[in-house]
Coordinates of C-alpha atoms and ligand atoms in Angstrom, one line a residue:
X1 CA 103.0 -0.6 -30.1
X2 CA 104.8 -1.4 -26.4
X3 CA 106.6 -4.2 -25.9
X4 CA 107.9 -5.7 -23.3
X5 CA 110.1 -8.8 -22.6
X6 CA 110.0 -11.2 -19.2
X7 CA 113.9 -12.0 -18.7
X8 CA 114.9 -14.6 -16.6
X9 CA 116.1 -18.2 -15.6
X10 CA 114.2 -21.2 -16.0
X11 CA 111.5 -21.7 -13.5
X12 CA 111.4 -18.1 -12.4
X13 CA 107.6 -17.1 -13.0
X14 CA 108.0 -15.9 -15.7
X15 CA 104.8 -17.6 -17.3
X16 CA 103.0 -17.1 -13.8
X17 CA 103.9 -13.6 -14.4
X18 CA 103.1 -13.4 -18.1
X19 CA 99.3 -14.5 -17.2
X20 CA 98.8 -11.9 -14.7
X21 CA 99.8 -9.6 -16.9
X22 CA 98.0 -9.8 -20.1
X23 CA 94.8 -9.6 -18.3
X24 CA 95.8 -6.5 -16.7
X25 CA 97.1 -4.4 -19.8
X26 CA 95.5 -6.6 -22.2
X27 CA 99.2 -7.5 -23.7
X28 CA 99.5 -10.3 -26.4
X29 CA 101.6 -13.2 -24.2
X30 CA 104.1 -14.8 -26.8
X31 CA 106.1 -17.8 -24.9
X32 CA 108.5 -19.3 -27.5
X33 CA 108.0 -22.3 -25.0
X34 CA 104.6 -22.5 -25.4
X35 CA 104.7 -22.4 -29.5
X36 CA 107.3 -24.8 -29.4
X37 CA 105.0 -27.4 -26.7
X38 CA 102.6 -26.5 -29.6
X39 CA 104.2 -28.0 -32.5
X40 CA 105.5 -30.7 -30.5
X41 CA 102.2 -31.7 -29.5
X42 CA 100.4 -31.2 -33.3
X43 CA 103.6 -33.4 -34.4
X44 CA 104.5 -30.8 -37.2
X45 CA 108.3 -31.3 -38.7
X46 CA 109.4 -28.6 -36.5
X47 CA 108.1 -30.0 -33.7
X48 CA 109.8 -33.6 -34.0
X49 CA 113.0 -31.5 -34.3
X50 CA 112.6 -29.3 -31.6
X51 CA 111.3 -32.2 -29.3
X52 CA 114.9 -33.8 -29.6
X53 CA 116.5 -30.2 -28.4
X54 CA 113.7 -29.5 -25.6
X55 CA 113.6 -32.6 -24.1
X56 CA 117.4 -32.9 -23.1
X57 CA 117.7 -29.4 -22.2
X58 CA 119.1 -27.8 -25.4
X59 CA 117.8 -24.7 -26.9
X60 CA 116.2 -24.7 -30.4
X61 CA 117.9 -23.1 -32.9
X62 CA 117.9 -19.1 -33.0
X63 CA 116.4 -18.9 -37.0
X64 CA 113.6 -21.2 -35.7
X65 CA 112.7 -18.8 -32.8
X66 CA 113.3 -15.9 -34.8
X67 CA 110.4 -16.7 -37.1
X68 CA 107.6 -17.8 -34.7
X69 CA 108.1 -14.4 -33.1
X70 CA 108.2 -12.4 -36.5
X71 CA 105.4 -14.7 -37.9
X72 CA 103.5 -13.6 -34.2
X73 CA 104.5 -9.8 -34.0
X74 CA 103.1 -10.0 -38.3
X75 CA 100.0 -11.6 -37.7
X76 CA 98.8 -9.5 -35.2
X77 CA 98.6 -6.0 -36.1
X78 CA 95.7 -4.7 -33.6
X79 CA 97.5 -5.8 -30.7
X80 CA 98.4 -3.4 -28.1
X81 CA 101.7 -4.4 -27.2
X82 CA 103.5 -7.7 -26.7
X83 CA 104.8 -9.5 -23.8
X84 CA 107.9 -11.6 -24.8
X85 CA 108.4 -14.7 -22.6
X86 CA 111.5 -16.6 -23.1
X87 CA 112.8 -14.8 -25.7
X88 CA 115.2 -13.9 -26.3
X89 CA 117.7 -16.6 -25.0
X90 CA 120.5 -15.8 -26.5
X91 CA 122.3 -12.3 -27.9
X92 CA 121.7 -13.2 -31.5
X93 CA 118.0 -13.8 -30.9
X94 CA 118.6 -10.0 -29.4
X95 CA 120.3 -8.8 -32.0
X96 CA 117.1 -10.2 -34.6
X97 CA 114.9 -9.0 -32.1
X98 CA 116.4 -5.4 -32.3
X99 CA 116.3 -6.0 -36.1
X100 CA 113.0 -6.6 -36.5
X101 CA 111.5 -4.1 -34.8
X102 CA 113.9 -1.4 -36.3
X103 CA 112.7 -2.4 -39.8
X104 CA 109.4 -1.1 -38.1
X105 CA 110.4 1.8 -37.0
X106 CA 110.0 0.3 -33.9
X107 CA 112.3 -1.0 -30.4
X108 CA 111.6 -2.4 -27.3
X109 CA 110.4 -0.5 -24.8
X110 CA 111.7 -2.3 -21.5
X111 CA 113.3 -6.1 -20.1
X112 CA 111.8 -7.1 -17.2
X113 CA 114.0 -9.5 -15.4
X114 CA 112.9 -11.8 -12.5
X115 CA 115.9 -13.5 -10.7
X116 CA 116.4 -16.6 -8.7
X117 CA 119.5 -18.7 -7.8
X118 CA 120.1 -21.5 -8.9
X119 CA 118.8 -23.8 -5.6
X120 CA 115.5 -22.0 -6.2
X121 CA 115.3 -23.2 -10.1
X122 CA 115.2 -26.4 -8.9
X123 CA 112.9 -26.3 -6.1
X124 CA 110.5 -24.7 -8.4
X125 CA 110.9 -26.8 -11.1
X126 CA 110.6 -30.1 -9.3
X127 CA 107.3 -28.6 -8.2
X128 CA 106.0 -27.9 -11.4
X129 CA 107.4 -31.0 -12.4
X130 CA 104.4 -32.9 -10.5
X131 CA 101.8 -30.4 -11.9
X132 CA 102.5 -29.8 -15.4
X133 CA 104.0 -33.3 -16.6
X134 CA 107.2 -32.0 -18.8
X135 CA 110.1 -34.7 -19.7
X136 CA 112.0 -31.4 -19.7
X137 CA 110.9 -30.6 -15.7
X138 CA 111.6 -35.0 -14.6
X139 CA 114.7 -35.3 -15.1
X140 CA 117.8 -33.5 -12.7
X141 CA 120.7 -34.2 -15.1
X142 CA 118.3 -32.0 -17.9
X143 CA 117.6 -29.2 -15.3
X144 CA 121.2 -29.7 -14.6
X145 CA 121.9 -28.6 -18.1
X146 CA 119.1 -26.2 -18.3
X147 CA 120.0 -23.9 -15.8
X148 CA 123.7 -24.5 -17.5
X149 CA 122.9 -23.2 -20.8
X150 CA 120.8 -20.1 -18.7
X151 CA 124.1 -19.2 -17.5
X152 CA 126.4 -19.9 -20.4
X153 CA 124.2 -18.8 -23.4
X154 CA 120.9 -16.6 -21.8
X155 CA 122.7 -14.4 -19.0
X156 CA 125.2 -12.6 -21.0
X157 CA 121.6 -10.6 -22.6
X158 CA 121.8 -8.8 -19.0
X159 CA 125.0 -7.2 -20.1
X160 CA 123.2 -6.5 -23.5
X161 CA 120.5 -4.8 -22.2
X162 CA 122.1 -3.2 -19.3
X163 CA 124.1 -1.2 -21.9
X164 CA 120.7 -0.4 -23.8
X165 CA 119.0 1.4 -20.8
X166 CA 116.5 -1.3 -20.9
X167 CA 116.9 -3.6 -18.1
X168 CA 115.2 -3.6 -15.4
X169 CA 115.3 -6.4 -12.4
X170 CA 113.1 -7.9 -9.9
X171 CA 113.9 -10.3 -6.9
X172 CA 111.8 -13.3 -7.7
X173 CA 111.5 -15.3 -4.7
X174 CA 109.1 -13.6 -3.1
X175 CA 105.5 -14.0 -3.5
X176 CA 103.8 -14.2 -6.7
X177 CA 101.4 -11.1 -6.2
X178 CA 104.3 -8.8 -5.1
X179 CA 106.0 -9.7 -7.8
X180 CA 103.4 -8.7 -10.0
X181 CA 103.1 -5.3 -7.8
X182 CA 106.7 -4.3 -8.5
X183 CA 106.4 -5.4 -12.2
X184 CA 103.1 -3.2 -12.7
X185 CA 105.0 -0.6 -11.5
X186 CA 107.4 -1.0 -14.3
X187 CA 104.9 -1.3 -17.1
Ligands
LIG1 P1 111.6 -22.5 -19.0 O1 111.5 -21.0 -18.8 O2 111.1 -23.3 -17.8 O3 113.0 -22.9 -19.4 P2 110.3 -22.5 -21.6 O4 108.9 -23.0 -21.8 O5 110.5 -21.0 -21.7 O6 110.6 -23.0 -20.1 O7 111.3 -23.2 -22.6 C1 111.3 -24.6 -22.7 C2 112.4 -25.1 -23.7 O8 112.0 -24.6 -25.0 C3 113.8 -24.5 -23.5 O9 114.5 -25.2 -22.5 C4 114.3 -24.6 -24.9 O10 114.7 -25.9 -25.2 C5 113.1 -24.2 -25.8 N1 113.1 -22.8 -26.0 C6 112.1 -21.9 -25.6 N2 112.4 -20.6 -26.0 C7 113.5 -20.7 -26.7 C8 114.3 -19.7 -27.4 N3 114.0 -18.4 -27.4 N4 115.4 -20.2 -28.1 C9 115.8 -21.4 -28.1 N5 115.1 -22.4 -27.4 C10 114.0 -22.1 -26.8

């Protein structure tokens, strides 16, 4: 089993990316986002709790994380590989992550990190804001504090995987398909 995780700040294409390439290696995509949006939207407990965190730019909590993606990497033993979006976003969701798969005999095979600064997070996200309707995307003070908690709580993971051989970064503010060239390349 591969898998692979797509490292970067918010608004860096990482689930532009993420689409391309499951079609192309036939990867299972697994955007903690996304599952959160999900439960948010089917108004489960979790959900209500996590809209609270989401919406003002806070992360969710790291056990909560920790078991979608073990619930995901358990109920889906045929797939291929996994392509982690999102997650990790902080070094104990690594050190689970690590966890996990070593109780599987198992580790992760490579981080793919795309890069911006921050000027470009919020280009990018104001754009998306007018396309994908997210109170998380509206709102400058919470992109403010988004690209904050990238810096404070998410970035110290390069250091983490750095020192693991695993890490492996891209320039992401060129265009989409050469990103995805140089990423192919990787995987
Ligand atoms: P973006 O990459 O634009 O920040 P995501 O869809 O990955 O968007 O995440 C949206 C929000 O969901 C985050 O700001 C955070 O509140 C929550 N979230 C997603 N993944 C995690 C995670 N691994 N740990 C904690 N919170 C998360």
């Amino acid at each position: 089993m591969k898998y692979y995780l797509l490292f970067g700040p918010p608004g860096a294409g990482k689930g532009t990316q993420a689409k391309l390439l499951v079609d192309k290696y036939n990867l299972r995509h697994v955007s903690t986002g996304d599952l959160l949006r999900k439960e948010i939207s089917n108004k489960t407990e979790l959900g209500l709790v996590a809209k609270a965190l989401i919406d003002n730019g806070n992360l969710v909590d790291d056990s909560i994380v920790e078991k979608m993606i073990e619930n995901e990497i358990d109920g889906n033993p045929d797939a291929v590989g996994f392509l982690f979006d999102g997650f990790p976003r902080t070094v104990a969701q690594a050190e689970a992550l690590d966890a996990l798969l070593a109780k599987r005999g198992e580790s992760l095979d490579k981080v793919i990190s795309i890069i911006i600064d921050d000027s470009l997070v919020f280009e990018r996200i104001a754009h998306r804001a007018a396309i994908e309707n997210r109170k998380d995307d509206s709102n400058p003070e919470i992109i403010e504090n988004r690209i904050k908690t990238y810096h404070q709580k998410t970035e110290p993971l390069i250091r983490y995987y750095k020192e693991r051989g695993k890490y492996f970064e891209i320039d992401g503010s060129g265009a989409i398909e050469d990103i995805f060239k140089k990423i192919s390349e990787l995987i």
